[in-house]
JSON list of C-alpha atoms in Angstrom, two decimals:
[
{"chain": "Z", "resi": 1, "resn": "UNK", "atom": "CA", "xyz": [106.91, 147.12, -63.36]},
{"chain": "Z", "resi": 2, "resn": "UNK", "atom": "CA", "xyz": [107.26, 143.37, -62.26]},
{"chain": "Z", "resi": 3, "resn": "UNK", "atom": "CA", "xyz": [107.81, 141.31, -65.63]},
{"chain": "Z", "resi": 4, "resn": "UNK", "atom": "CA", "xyz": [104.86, 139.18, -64.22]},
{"chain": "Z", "resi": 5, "resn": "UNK", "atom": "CA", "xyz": [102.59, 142.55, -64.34]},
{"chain": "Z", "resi": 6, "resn": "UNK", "atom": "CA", "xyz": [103.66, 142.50, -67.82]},
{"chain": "Z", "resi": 7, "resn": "UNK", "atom": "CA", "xyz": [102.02, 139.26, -68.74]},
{"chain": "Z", "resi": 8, "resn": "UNK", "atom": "CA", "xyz": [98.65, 140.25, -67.07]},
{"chain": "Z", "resi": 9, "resn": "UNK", "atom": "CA", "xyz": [98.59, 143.43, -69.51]},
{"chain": "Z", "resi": 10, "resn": "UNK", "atom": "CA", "xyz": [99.42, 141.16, -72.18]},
{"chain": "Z", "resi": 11, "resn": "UNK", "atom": "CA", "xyz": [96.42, 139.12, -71.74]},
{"chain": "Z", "resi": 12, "resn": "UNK", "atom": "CA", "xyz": [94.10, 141.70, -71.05]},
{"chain": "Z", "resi": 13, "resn": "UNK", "atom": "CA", "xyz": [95.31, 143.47, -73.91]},
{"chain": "Z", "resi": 14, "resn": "UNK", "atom": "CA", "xyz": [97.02, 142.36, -76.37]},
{"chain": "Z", "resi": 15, "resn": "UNK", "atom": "CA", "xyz": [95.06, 140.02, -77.15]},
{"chain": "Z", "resi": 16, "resn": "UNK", "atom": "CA", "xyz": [91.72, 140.08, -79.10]},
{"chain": "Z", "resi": 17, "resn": "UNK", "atom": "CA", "xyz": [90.55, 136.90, -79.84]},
{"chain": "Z", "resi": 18, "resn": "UNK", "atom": "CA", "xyz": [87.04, 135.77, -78.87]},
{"chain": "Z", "resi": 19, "resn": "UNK", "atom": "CA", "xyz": [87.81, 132.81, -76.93]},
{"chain": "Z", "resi": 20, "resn": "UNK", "atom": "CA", "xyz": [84.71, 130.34, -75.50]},
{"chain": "Z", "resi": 21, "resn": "UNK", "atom": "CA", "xyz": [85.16, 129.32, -71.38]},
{"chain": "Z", "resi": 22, "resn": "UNK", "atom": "CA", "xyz": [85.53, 125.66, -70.63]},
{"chain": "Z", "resi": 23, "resn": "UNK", "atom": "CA", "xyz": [85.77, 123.79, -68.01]},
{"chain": "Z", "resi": 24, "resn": "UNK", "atom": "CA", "xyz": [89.40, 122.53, -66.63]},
{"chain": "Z", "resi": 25, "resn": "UNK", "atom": "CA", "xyz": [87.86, 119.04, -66.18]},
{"chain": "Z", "resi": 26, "resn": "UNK", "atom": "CA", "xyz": [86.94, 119.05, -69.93]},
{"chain": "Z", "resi": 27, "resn": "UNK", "atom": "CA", "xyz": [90.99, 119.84, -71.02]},
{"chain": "Z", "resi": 28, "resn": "UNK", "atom": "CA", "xyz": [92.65, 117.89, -68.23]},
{"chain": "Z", "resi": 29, "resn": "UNK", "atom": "CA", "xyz": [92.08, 115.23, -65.77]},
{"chain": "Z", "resi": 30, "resn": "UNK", "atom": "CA", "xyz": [91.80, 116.42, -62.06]},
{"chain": "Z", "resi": 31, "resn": "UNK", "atom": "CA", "xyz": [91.70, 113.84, -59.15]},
{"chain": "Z", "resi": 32, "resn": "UNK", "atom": "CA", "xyz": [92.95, 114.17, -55.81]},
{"chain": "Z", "resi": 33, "resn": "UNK", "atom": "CA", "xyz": [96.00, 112.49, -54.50]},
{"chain": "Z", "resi": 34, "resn": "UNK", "atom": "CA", "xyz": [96.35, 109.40, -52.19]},
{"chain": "Z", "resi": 35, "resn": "UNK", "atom": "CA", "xyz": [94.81, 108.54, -48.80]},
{"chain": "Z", "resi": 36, "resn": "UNK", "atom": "CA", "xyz": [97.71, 107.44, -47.08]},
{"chain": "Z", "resi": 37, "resn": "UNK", "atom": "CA", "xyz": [96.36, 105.12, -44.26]},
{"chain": "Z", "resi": 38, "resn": "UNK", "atom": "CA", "xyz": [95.50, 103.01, -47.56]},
{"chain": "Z", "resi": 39, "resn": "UNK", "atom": "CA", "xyz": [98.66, 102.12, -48.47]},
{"chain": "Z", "resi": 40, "resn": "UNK", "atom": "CA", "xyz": [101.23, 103.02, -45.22]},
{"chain": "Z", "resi": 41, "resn": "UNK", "atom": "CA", "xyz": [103.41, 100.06, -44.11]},
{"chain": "Z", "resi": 42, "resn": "UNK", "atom": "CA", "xyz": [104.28, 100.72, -40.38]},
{"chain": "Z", "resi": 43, "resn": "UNK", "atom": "CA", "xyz": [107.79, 99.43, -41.02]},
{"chain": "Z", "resi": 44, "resn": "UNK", "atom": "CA", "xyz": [110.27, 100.33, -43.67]},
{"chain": "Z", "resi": 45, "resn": "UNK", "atom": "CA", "xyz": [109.56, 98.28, -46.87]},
{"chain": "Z", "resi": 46, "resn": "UNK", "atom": "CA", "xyz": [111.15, 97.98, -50.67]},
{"chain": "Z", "resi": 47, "resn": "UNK", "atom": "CA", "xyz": [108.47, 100.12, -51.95]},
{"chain": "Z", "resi": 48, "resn": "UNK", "atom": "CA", "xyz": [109.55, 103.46, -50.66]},
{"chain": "Z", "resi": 49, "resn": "UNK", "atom": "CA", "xyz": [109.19, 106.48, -51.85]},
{"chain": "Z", "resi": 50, "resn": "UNK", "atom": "CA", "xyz": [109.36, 110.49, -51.54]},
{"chain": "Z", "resi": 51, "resn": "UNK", "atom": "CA", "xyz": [105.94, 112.45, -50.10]},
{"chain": "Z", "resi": 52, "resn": "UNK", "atom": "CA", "xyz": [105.21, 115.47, -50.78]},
{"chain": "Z", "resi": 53, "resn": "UNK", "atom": "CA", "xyz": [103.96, 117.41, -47.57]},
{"chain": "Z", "resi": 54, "resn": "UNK", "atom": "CA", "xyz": [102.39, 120.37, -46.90]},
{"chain": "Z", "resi": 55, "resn": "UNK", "atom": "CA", "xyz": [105.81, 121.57, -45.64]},
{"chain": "Z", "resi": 56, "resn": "UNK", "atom": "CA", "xyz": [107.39, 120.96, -49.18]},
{"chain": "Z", "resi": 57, "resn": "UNK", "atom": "CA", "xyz": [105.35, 122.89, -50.80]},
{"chain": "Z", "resi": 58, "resn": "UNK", "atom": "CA", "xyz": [107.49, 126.77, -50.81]},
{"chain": "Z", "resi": 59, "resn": "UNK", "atom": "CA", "xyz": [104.93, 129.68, -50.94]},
{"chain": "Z", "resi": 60, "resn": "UNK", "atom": "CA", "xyz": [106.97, 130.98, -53.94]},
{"chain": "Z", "resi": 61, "resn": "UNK", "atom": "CA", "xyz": [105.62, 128.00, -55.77]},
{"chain": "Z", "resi": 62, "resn": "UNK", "atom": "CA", "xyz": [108.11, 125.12, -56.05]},
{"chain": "Z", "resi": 63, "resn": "UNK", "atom": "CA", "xyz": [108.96, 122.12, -53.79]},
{"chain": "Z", "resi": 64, "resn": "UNK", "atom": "CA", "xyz": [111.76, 122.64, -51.17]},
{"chain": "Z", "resi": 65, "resn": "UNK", "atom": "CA", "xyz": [113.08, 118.44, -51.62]},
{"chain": "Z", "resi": 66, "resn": "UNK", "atom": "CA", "xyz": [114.82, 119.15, -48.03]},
{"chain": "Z", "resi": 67, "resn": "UNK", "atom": "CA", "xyz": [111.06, 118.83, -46.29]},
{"chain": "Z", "resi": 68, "resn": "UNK", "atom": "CA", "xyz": [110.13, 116.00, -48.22]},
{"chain": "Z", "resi": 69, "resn": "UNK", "atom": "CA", "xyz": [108.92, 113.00, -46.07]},
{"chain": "Z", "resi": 70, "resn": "UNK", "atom": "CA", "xyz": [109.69, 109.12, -46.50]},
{"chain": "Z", "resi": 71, "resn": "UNK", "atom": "CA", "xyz": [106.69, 106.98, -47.24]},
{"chain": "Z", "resi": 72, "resn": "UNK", "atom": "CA", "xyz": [106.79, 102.88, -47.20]},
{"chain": "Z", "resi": 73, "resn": "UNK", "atom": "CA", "xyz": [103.88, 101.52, -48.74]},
{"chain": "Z", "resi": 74, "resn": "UNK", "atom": "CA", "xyz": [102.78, 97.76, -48.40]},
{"chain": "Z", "resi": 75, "resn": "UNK", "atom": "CA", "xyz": [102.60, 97.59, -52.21]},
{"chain": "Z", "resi": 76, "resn": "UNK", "atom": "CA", "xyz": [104.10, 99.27, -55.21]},
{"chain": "Z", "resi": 77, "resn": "UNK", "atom": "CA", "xyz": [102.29, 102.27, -55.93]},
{"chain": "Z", "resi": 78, "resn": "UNK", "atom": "CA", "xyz": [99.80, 103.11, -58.90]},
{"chain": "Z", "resi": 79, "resn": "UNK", "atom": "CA", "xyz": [101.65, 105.60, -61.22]},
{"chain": "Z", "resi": 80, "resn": "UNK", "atom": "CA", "xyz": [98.46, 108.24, -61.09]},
{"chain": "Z", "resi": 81, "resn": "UNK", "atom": "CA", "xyz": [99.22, 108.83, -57.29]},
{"chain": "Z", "resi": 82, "resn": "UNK", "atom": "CA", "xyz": [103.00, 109.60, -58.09]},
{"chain": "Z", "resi": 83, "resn": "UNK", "atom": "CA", "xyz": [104.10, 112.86, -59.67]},
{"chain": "Z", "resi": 84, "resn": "UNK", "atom": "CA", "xyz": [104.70, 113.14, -63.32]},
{"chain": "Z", "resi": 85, "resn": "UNK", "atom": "CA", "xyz": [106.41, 115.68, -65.38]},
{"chain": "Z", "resi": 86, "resn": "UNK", "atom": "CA", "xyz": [104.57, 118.68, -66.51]},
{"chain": "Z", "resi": 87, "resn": "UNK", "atom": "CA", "xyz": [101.92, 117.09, -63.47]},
{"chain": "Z", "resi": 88, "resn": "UNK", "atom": "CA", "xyz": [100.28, 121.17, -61.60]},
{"chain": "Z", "resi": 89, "resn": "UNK", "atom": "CA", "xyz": [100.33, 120.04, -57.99]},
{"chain": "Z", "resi": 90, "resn": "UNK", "atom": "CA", "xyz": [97.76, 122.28, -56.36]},
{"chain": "Z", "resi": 91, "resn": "UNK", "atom": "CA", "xyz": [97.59, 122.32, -52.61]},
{"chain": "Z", "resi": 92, "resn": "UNK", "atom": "CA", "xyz": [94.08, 122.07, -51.20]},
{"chain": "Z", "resi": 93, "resn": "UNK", "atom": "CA", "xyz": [94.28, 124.27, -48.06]},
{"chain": "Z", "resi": 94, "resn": "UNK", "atom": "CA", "xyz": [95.49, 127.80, -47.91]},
{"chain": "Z", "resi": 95, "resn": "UNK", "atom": "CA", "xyz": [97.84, 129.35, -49.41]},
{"chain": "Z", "resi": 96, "resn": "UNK", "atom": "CA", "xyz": [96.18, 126.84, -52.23]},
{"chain": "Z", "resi": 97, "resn": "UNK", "atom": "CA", "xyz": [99.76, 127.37, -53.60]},
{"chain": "Z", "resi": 98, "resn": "UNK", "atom": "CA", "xyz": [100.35, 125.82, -57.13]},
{"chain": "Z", "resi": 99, "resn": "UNK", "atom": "CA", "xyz": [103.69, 123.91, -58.35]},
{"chain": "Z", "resi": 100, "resn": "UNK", "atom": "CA", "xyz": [104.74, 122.56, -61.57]},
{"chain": "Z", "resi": 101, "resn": "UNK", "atom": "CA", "xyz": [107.02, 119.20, -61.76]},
{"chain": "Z", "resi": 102, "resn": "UNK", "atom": "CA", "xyz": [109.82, 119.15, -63.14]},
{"chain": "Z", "resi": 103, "resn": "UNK", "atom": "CA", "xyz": [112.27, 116.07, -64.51]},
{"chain": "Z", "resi": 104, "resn": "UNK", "atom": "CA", "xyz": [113.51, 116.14, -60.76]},
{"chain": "Z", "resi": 105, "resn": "UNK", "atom": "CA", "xyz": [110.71, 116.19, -59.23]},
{"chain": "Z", "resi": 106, "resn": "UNK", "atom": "CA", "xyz": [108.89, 113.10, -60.91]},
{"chain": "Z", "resi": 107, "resn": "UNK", "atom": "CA", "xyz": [108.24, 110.02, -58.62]},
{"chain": "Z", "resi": 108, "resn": "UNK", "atom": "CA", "xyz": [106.91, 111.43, -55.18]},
{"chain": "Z", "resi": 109, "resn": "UNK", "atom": "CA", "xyz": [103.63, 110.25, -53.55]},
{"chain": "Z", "resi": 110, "resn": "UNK", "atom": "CA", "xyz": [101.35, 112.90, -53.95]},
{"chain": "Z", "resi": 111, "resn": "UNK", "atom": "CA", "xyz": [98.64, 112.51, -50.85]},
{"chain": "Z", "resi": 112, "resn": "UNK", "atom": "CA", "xyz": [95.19, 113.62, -49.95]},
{"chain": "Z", "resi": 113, "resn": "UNK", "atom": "CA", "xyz": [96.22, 116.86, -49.18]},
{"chain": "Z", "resi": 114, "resn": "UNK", "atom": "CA", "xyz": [96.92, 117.94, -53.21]},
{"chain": "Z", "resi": 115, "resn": "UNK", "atom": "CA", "xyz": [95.01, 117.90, -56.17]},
{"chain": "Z", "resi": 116, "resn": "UNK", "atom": "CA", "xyz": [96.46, 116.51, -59.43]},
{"chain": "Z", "resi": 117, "resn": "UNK", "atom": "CA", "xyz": [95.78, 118.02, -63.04]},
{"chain": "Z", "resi": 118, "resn": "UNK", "atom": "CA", "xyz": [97.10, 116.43, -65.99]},
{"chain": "Z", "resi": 119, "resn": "UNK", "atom": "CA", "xyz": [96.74, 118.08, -68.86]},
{"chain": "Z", "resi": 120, "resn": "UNK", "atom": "CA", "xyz": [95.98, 117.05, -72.92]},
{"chain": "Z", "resi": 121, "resn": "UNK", "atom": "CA", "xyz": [99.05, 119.54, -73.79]},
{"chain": "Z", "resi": 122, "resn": "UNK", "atom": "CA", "xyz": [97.16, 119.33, -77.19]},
{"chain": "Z", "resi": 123, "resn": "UNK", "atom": "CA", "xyz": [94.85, 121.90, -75.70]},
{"chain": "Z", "resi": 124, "resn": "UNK", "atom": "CA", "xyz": [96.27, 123.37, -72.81]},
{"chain": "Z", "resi": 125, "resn": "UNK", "atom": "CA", "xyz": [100.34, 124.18, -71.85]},
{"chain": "Z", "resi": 126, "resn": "UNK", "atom": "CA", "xyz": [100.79, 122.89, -68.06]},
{"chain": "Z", "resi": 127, "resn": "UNK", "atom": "CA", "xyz": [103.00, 125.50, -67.73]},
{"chain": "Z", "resi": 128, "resn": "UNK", "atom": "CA", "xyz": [100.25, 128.10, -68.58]},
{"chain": "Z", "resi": 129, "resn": "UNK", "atom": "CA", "xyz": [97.82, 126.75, -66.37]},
{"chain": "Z", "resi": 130, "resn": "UNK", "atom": "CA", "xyz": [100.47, 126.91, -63.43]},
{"chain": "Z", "resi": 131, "resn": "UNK", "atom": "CA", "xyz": [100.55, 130.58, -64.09]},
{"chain": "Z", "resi": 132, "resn": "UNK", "atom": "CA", "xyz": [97.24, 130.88, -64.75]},
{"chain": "Z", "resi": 133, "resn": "UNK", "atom": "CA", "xyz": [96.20, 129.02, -61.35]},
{"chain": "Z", "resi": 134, "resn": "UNK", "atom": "CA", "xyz": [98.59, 130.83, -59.40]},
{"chain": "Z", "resi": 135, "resn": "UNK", "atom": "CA", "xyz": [97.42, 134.20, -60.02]},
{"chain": "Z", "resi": 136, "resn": "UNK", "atom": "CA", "xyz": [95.57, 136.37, -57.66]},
{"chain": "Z", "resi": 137, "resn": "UNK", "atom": "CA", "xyz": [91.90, 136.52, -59.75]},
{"chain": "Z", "resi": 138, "resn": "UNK", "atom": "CA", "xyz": [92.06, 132.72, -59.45]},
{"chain": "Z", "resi": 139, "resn": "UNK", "atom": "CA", "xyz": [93.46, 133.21, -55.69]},
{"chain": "Z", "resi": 140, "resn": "UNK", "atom": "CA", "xyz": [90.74, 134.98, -54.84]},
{"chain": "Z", "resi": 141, "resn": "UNK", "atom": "CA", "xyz": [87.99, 132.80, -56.33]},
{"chain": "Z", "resi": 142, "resn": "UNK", "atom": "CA", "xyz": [89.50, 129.86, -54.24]},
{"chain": "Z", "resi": 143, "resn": "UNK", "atom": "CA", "xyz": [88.91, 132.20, -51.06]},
{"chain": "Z", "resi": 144, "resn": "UNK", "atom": "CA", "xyz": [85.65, 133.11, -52.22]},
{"chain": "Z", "resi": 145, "resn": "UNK", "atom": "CA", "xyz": [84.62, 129.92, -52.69]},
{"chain": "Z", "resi": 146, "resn": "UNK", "atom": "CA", "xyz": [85.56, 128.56, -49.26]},
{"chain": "Z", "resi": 147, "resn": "UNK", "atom": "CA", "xyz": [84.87, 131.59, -47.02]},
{"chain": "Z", "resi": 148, "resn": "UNK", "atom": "CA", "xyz": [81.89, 129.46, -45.61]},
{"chain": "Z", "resi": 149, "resn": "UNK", "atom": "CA", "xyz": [84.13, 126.43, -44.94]},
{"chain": "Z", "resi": 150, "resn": "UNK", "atom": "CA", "xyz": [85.96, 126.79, -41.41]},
{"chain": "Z", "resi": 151, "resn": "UNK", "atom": "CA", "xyz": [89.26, 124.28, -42.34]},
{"chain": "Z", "resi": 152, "resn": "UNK", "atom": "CA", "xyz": [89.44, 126.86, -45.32]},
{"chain": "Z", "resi": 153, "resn": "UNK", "atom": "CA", "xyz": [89.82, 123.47, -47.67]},
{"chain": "Z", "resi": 154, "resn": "UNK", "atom": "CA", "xyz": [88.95, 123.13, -51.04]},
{"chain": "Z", "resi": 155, "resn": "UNK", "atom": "CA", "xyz": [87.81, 119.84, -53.21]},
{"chain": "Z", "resi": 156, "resn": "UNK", "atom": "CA", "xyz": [89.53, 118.86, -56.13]},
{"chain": "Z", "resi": 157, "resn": "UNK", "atom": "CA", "xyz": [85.91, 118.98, -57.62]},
{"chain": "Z", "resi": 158, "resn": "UNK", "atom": "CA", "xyz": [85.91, 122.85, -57.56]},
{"chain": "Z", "resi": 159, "resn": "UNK", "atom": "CA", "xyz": [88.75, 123.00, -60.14]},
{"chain": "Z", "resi": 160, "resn": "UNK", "atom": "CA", "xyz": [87.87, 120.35, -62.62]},
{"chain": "Z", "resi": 161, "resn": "UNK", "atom": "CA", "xyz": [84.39, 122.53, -62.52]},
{"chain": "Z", "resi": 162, "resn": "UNK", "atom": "CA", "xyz": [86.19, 125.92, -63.03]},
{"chain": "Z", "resi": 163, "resn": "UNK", "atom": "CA", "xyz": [86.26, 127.82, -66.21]},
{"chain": "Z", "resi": 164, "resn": "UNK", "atom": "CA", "xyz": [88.75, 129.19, -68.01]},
{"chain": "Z", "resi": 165, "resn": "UNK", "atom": "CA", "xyz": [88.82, 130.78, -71.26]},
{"chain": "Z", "resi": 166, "resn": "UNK", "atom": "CA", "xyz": [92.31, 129.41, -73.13]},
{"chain": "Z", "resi": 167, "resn": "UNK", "atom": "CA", "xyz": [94.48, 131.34, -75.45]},
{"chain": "Z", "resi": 168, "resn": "UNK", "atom": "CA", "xyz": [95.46, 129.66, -78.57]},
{"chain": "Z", "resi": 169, "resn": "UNK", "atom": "CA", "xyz": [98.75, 127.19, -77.65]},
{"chain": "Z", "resi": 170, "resn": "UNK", "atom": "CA", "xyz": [100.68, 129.51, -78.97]},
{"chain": "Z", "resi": 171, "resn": "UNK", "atom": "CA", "xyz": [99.84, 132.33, -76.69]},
{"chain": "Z", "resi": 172, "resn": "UNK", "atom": "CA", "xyz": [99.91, 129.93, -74.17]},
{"chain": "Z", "resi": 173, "resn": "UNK", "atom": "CA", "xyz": [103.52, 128.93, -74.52]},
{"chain": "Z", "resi": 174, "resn": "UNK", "atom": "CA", "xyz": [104.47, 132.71, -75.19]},
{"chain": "Z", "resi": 175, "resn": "UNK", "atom": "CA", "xyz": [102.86, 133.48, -71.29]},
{"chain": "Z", "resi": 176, "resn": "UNK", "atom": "CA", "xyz": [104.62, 130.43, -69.93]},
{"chain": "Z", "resi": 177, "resn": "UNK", "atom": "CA", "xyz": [107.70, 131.47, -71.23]},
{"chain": "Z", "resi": 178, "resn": "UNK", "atom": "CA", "xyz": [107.51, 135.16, -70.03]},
{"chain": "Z", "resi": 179, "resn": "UNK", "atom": "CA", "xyz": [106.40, 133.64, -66.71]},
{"chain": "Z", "resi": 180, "resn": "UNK", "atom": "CA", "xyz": [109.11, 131.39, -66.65]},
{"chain": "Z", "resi": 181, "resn": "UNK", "atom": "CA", "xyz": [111.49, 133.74, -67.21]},
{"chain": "Z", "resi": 182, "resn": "UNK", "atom": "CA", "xyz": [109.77, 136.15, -64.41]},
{"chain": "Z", "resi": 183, "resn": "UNK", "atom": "CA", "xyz": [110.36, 132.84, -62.24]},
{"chain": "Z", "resi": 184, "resn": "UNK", "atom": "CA", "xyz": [113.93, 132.95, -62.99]},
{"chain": "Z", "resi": 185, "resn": "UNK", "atom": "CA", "xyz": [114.93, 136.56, -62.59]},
{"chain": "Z", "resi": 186, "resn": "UNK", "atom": "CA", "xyz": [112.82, 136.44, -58.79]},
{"chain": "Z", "resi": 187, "resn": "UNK", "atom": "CA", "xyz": [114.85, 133.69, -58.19]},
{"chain": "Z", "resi": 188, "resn": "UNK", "atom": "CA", "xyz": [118.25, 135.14, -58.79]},
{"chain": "Z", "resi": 189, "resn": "UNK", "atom": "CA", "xyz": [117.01, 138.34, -57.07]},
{"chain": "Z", "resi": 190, "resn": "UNK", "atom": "CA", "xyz": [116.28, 136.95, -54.19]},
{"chain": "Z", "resi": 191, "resn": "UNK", "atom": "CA", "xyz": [119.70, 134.40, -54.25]},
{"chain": "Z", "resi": 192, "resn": "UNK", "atom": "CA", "xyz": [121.40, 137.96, -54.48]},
{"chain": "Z", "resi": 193, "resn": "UNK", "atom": "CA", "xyz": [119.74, 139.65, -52.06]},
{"chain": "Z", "resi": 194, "resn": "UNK", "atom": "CA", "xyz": [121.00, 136.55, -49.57]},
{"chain": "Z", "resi": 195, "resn": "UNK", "atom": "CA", "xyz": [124.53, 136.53, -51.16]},
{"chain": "Z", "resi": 196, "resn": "UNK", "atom": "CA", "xyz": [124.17, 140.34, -50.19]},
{"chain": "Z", "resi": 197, "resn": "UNK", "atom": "CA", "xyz": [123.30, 139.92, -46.67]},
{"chain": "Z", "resi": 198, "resn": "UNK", "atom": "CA", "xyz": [125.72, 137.37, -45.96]},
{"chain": "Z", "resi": 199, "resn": "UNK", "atom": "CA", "xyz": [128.53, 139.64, -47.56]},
{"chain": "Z", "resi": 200, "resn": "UNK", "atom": "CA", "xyz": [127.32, 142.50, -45.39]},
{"chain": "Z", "resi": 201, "resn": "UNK", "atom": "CA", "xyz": [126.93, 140.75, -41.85]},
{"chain": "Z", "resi": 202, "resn": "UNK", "atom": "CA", "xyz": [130.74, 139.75, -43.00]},
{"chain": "Z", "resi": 203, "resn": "UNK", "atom": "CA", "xyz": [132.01, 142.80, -43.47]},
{"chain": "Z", "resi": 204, "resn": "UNK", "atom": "CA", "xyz": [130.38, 144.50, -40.15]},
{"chain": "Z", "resi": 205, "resn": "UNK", "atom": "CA", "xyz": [131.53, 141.92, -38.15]},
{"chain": "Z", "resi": 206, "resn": "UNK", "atom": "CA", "xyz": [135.05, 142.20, -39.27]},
{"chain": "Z", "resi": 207, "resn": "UNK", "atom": "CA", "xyz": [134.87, 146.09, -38.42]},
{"chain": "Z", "resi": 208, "resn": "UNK", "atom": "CA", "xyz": [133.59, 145.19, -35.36]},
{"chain": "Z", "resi": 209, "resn": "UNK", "atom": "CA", "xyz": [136.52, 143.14, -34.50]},
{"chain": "Z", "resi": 210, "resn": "UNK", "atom": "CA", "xyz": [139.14, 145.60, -36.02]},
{"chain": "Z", "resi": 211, "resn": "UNK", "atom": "CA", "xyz": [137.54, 148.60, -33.32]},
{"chain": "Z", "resi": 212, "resn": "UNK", "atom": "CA", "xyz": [137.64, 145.99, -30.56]},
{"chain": "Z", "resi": 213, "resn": "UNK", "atom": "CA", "xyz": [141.23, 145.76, -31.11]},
{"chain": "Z", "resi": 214, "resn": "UNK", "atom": "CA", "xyz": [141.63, 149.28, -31.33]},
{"chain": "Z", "resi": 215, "resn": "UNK", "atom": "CA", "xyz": [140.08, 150.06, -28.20]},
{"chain": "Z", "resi": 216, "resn": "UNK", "atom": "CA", "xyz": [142.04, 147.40, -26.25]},
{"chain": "Z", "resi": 217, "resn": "UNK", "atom": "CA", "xyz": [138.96, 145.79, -25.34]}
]
């Protein structure tokens, strides 16, 4: 069993407590991100900065920096329409993948294409709600909701309207941590699993050379 299958039978049953559904709007602030044609200067300015695109955004759930895009705008920027630490990043078109920023990920334009929740960490861990938001029950209500819709895009609107019913903080920053650490250990895996191939292609090709020689051909 995954660990992340782990923290879904936590939830649904270790724990007990009644808890009331709220609306993400009411615990965080949820906007989309920046029209671009707004602000783009058509030559290179002093107020440049990293944009996210839809290509930075890594299925797995983090942002790939090597696909970020330059943007010049003709003024400095607002701070709401850059990305802040502990900022969820929610992409607005399938995969509707969610990311989490990080201290090295602060400071990139965030555009149209993203929605931006900022959370009162008083009430709700941002690294809960990126697990929460990147699960498949919440996957699914995304599709759900924009089955009708042939771009297959979603308004910011529909998650400052959806509910969730939050743990306790606590229990919140015992799932992030599990998830986090589920994160991790995928990450290495996969790292491996490359290290592995490389190491194998290495090795064939080598015997393939040594029975070249050996045949004389």
């Amino acid at each position: 069993m995954r660990i992340i299958d782990i923290v879904e039978l936590f939830i649904n049953h270790n724990i007990k407590k009644e808890v009331r559904s709220l609306k993400l709007g009411d615990m965080a602030s949820v906007r989309s991100g920046l029209v671009l044609a707004r602000k783009i200067s058509r030559v290179p300015t002093k107020y440049r900065y990293p944009l996210l695109n839809l290509r930075s955004i890594a299925p797995e759930g983090y942002i790939d920096t090597v696909n970020l895009d330059v943007f010049d705008a003709v003024e400095q920027l607002a701070v709401e329409y850059l990305t802040q630490k502990d900022d969820v990043i929610i992409r607005l078109s399938s995969p509707y993948t969610t990311v989490l920023i990080d201290d090295e990920t602060t400071g990139m334009v965030i555009s149209s294409n993203f929605a931006i929740v900022r959370t009162d960490n008083e009430r709700v861990s941002a690294e809960y709600l990126f697990w929460l938001l990147s699960t498949p029950n919440v996957k699914r209500k995304i599709f759900e909701n924009t089955s009708s819709n042939m771009l297959g895009a979603i308004k910011p609107k529909f998650f400052a309207d959806f509910e969730i019913e939050p743990l306790p903080l606590n229990k919140q920053i015992e799932i992030a941590t599990i998830n986090k650490l589920a994160r991790r250990e995928s990450f290495l895996l996969t790292e491996l699993a490359k290290e592995k191939e490389k190491y194998h292609a290495a090795i064939i090709e080598r015997l393939h050379d040594e029975m070249r020689k050996e045949c004389g051909v």
